[in-house]
PDB file of C-alpha atoms in Angstrom:
ATOM      1  CA  MET A 232      71.644 -68.489 127.403  1.00 77.00           C
ATOM      2  CA  ARG A 233      68.620 -66.401 126.523  1.00 82.00           C
ATOM      3  CA  SER A 234      66.778 -68.486 124.555  1.00 91.00           C
ATOM      4  CA  ALA A 235      64.352 -71.095 125.473  1.00 93.00           C
ATOM      5  CA  SER A 236      66.067 -73.984 123.460  1.00 93.00           C
ATOM      6  CA  GLY A 237      69.205 -72.710 125.640  1.00 95.00           C
ATOM      7  CA  ILE A 238      68.096 -72.652 128.786  1.00 95.00           C
ATOM      8  CA  MET A 239      66.487 -76.013 128.473  1.00 96.00           C
ATOM      9  CA  ALA A 240      69.627 -77.272 127.063  1.00 96.00           C
ATOM     10  CA  ALA A 241      71.609 -76.308 129.741  1.00 96.00           C
ATOM     11  CA  GLY A 242      69.184 -77.861 132.565  1.00 97.00           C
ATOM     12  CA  GLY A 243      69.388 -81.051 130.391  1.00 97.00           C
ATOM     13  CA  ALA A 244      73.347 -81.269 130.451  1.00 97.00           C
ATOM     14  CA  LEU A 245      73.350 -80.649 133.959  1.00 97.00           C
ATOM     15  CA  LEU A 246      70.710 -83.425 135.073  1.00 97.00           C
ATOM     16  CA  ALA A 247      73.159 -85.624 133.038  1.00 98.00           C
ATOM     17  CA  LEU A 248      75.692 -84.527 134.946  1.00 97.00           C
ATOM     18  CA  GLY A 249      74.099 -84.695 138.120  1.00 96.00           C
ATOM     19  CA  VAL A 250      72.491 -88.525 137.504  1.00 96.00           C
ATOM     20  CA  GLY A 251      76.537 -89.221 136.567  1.00 94.00           C
ATOM     21  CA  LEU A 252      77.937 -87.704 139.495  1.00 92.00           C
ATOM     22  CA  GLY A 253      75.277 -89.271 141.721  1.00 91.00           C
ATOM     23  CA  ALA A 254      75.693 -92.820 140.329  1.00 90.00           C
ATOM     24  CA  TYR A 255      79.800 -91.987 141.501  1.00 86.00           C
ATOM     25  CA  SER A 256      78.779 -90.909 144.865  1.00 82.00           C
ATOM     26  CA  ALA A 257      76.970 -94.191 145.226  1.00 80.00           C
ATOM     27  CA  HIS A 258      79.080 -96.578 143.805  1.00 81.00           C
ATOM     28  CA  GLY A 259      82.736 -94.837 143.729  1.00 75.00           C
ATOM     29  CA  ALA A 260      83.476 -92.254 146.088  1.00 68.00           C
ATOM     30  CA  ALA A 261      81.175 -93.817 148.986  1.00 66.00           C
ATOM     31  CA  PRO A 262      83.854 -96.509 150.697  1.00 74.00           C
ATOM     32  CA  GLY A 263      86.222 -93.353 151.437  1.00 79.00           C
ATOM     33  CA  LEU A 264      83.559 -90.792 152.934  1.00 85.00           C
ATOM     34  CA  THR A 265      82.524 -90.350 156.246  1.00 88.00           C
ATOM     35  CA  ALA A 266      78.856 -89.697 157.231  1.00 87.00           C
ATOM     36  CA  ALA A 267      78.764 -86.251 157.270  1.00 91.00           C
ATOM     37  CA  GLU A 268      80.496 -86.027 153.924  1.00 90.00           C
ATOM     38  CA  LEU A 269      77.806 -88.396 152.301  1.00 89.00           C
ATOM     39  CA  ALA A 270      75.105 -86.358 153.660  1.00 92.00           C
ATOM     40  CA  ALA A 271      76.516 -82.978 152.291  1.00 93.00           C
ATOM     41  CA  LEU A 272      76.972 -85.010 149.000  1.00 93.00           C
ATOM     42  CA  ASP A 273      73.674 -85.817 149.121  1.00 94.00           C
ATOM     43  CA  THR A 274      72.382 -82.173 149.452  1.00 96.00           C
ATOM     44  CA  ALA A 275      74.407 -80.949 146.642  1.00 97.00           C
ATOM     45  CA  LEU A 276      73.004 -84.055 144.673  1.00 97.00           C
ATOM     46  CA  ASN A 277      69.247 -82.788 145.231  1.00 97.00           C
ATOM     47  CA  TYR A 278      70.094 -78.915 144.756  1.00 98.00           C
ATOM     48  CA  HIS A 279      72.198 -79.744 141.815  1.00 98.00           C
ATOM     49  CA  LEU A 280      69.108 -82.114 140.345  1.00 98.00           C
ATOM     50  CA  VAL A 281      66.006 -80.123 141.455  1.00 98.00           C
ATOM     51  CA  HIS A 282      67.975 -76.812 139.847  1.00 98.00           C
ATOM     52  CA  GLY A 283      68.542 -78.586 136.719  1.00 98.00           C
ATOM     53  CA  LEU A 284      64.741 -79.289 136.502  1.00 98.00           C
ATOM     54  CA  GLY A 285      64.368 -75.626 137.550  1.00 97.00           C
ATOM     55  CA  LEU A 286      66.060 -74.544 134.462  1.00 97.00           C
ATOM     56  CA  VAL A 287      64.107 -76.838 132.004  1.00 97.00           C
ATOM     57  CA  ILE A 288      60.956 -75.057 133.620  1.00 96.00           C
ATOM     58  CA  LEU A 289      62.276 -71.978 133.266  1.00 95.00           C
ATOM     59  CA  GLY A 290      62.971 -72.765 129.594  1.00 95.00           C
ATOM     60  CA  LEU A 291      59.358 -73.625 128.817  1.00 95.00           C
ATOM     61  CA  ALA A 292      58.265 -70.549 130.570  1.00 93.00           C
ATOM     62  CA  ARG A 293      60.718 -68.636 127.938  1.00 92.00           C
ATOM     63  CA  LYS A 294      58.883 -70.159 125.428  1.00 92.00           C
ATOM     64  CA  ALA A 295      55.692 -69.714 126.653  1.00 92.00           C
ATOM     65  CA  TRP A 296      56.460 -65.941 127.566  1.00 89.00           C
ATOM     66  CA  PRO A 297      58.931 -64.461 124.955  1.00 86.00           C
ATOM     67  CA  SER A 298      58.605 -61.122 125.978  1.00 84.00           C
ATOM     68  CA  GLY A 299      59.570 -62.319 129.832  1.00 85.00           C
ATOM     69  CA  ALA A 300      63.020 -60.587 129.968  1.00 89.00           C
ATOM     70  CA  LEU A 301      63.695 -61.606 133.504  1.00 94.00           C
ATOM     71  CA  LEU A 302      63.915 -65.283 132.828  1.00 95.00           C
ATOM     72  CA  PRO A 303      67.325 -65.731 131.315  1.00 95.00           C
ATOM     73  CA  LEU A 304      68.560 -63.672 134.674  1.00 96.00           C
ATOM     74  CA  ALA A 305      66.567 -66.114 136.437  1.00 97.00           C
ATOM     75  CA  ALA A 306      68.509 -69.107 134.569  1.00 97.00           C
ATOM     76  CA  TRP A 307      71.872 -67.467 135.179  1.00 97.00           C
ATOM     77  CA  LEU A 308      71.447 -67.370 138.628  1.00 98.00           C
ATOM     78  CA  LEU A 309      70.317 -70.862 139.208  1.00 98.00           C
ATOM     79  CA  LEU A 310      73.259 -71.985 137.154  1.00 98.00           C
ATOM     80  CA  ALA A 311      75.297 -69.783 139.178  1.00 98.00           C
ATOM     81  CA  GLY A 312      73.900 -71.771 142.385  1.00 98.00           C
ATOM     82  CA  ILE A 313      74.461 -75.056 141.119  1.00 98.00           C
ATOM     83  CA  ALA A 314      77.885 -74.189 140.163  1.00 97.00           C
ATOM     84  CA  LEU A 315      78.989 -72.438 143.603  1.00 97.00           C
ATOM     85  CA  PHE A 316      76.714 -74.432 146.103  1.00 97.00           C
ATOM     86  CA  SER A 317      76.868 -78.115 144.717  1.00 97.00           C
ATOM     87  CA  GLY A 318      80.117 -77.533 142.963  1.00 96.00           C
ATOM     88  CA  GLY A 319      81.815 -76.291 146.386  1.00 96.00           C
ATOM     89  CA  ILE A 320      80.238 -79.030 147.969  1.00 94.00           C
ATOM     90  CA  TYR A 321      81.277 -81.648 145.387  1.00 94.00           C
ATOM     91  CA  ALA A 322      84.892 -79.955 145.557  1.00 93.00           C
ATOM     92  CA  ARG A 323      85.326 -80.839 149.078  1.00 92.00           C
ATOM     93  CA  THR A 324      83.512 -84.207 149.397  1.00 90.00           C
ATOM     94  CA  LEU A 325      84.850 -85.758 146.167  1.00 88.00           C
ATOM     95  CA  LEU A 326      88.037 -84.112 145.287  1.00 88.00           C
ATOM     96  CA  GLY A 327      89.292 -83.187 148.890  1.00 88.00           C
ATOM     97  CA  LEU A 328      89.669 -79.326 148.179  1.00 91.00           C
ATOM     98  CA  VAL A 329      88.918 -76.756 150.437  1.00 88.00           C
ATOM     99  CA  PRO A 330      86.799 -73.792 148.006  1.00 82.00           C
ATOM    100  CA  PRO A 331      86.659 -70.427 149.536  1.00 85.00           C
ATOM    101  CA  ALA A 332      84.513 -70.234 152.542  1.00 83.00           C
ATOM    102  CA  PRO A 333      81.713 -67.964 150.709  1.00 92.00           C
ATOM    103  CA  LEU A 334      81.454 -70.027 147.857  1.00 93.00           C
ATOM    104  CA  VAL A 335      78.623 -72.237 149.118  1.00 95.00           C
ATOM    105  CA  PRO A 336      76.225 -69.819 150.968  1.00 96.00           C
ATOM    106  CA  ILE A 337      76.717 -67.190 147.751  1.00 97.00           C
ATOM    107  CA  GLY A 338      75.684 -70.370 145.680  1.00 97.00           C
ATOM    108  CA  GLY A 339      72.514 -70.837 147.888  1.00 97.00           C
ATOM    109  CA  THR A 340      71.677 -67.299 147.629  1.00 98.00           C
ATOM    110  CA  CYS A 341      72.188 -67.471 143.975  1.00 98.00           C
ATOM    111  CA  PHE A 342      69.107 -69.815 144.195  1.00 98.00           C
ATOM    112  CA  LEU A 343      66.849 -67.961 146.845  1.00 98.00           C
ATOM    113  CA  LEU A 344      67.803 -65.005 143.978  1.00 98.00           C
ATOM    114  CA  GLY A 345      67.013 -67.054 141.161  1.00 98.00           C
ATOM    115  CA  TRP A 346      63.252 -68.013 142.055  1.00 98.00           C
ATOM    116  CA  SER A 347      63.030 -64.410 143.178  1.00 98.00           C
ATOM    117  CA  VAL A 348      63.396 -63.225 139.682  1.00 97.00           C
ATOM    118  CA  PHE A 349      61.553 -66.064 138.412  1.00 96.00           C
ATOM    119  CA  THR A 350      58.338 -65.128 141.005  1.00 96.00           C
ATOM    120  CA  LEU A 351      58.904 -61.375 139.655  1.00 95.00           C
ATOM    121  CA  ALA A 352      58.662 -62.148 135.996  1.00 93.00           C
ATOM    122  CA  ALA A 353      55.930 -64.632 136.373  1.00 92.00           C
ATOM    123  CA  TRP A 354      53.872 -61.649 138.277  1.00 92.00           C
ATOM    124  CA  ARG A 355      54.752 -59.102 135.935  1.00 90.00           C
ATOM    125  CA  MET A 356      53.063 -61.748 132.711  1.00 84.00           C
ATOM    126  CA  ARG A 357      50.013 -61.902 134.652  1.00 77.00           C
TER     127      ARG A 357
END
């Protein structure tokens, strides 16, 4: 996922997945979930969709700044954040699995690091 098109394609695929999971949670999963689980699921979906859009933005930035060597790292960190943060919450709320405790916070840290790396890359390109 080094190319602009690869980063944007990953973002688009994750956005489609997020819309599908949102529809499922609104129409299929909701009856069996508690209010707290629904709130957690909503948070996971919001972060998933926002960071999917972030991947599209990173792909566009990669296209505009082909020499931005840090942009693929930022993209991988956002991808890891979606998998760990949102994926951990999905596993717990939709599948009833209990993921290892640090997965969700590590995913949140990946989001923070991804945007920090993007900021550094943008700063270097000025």
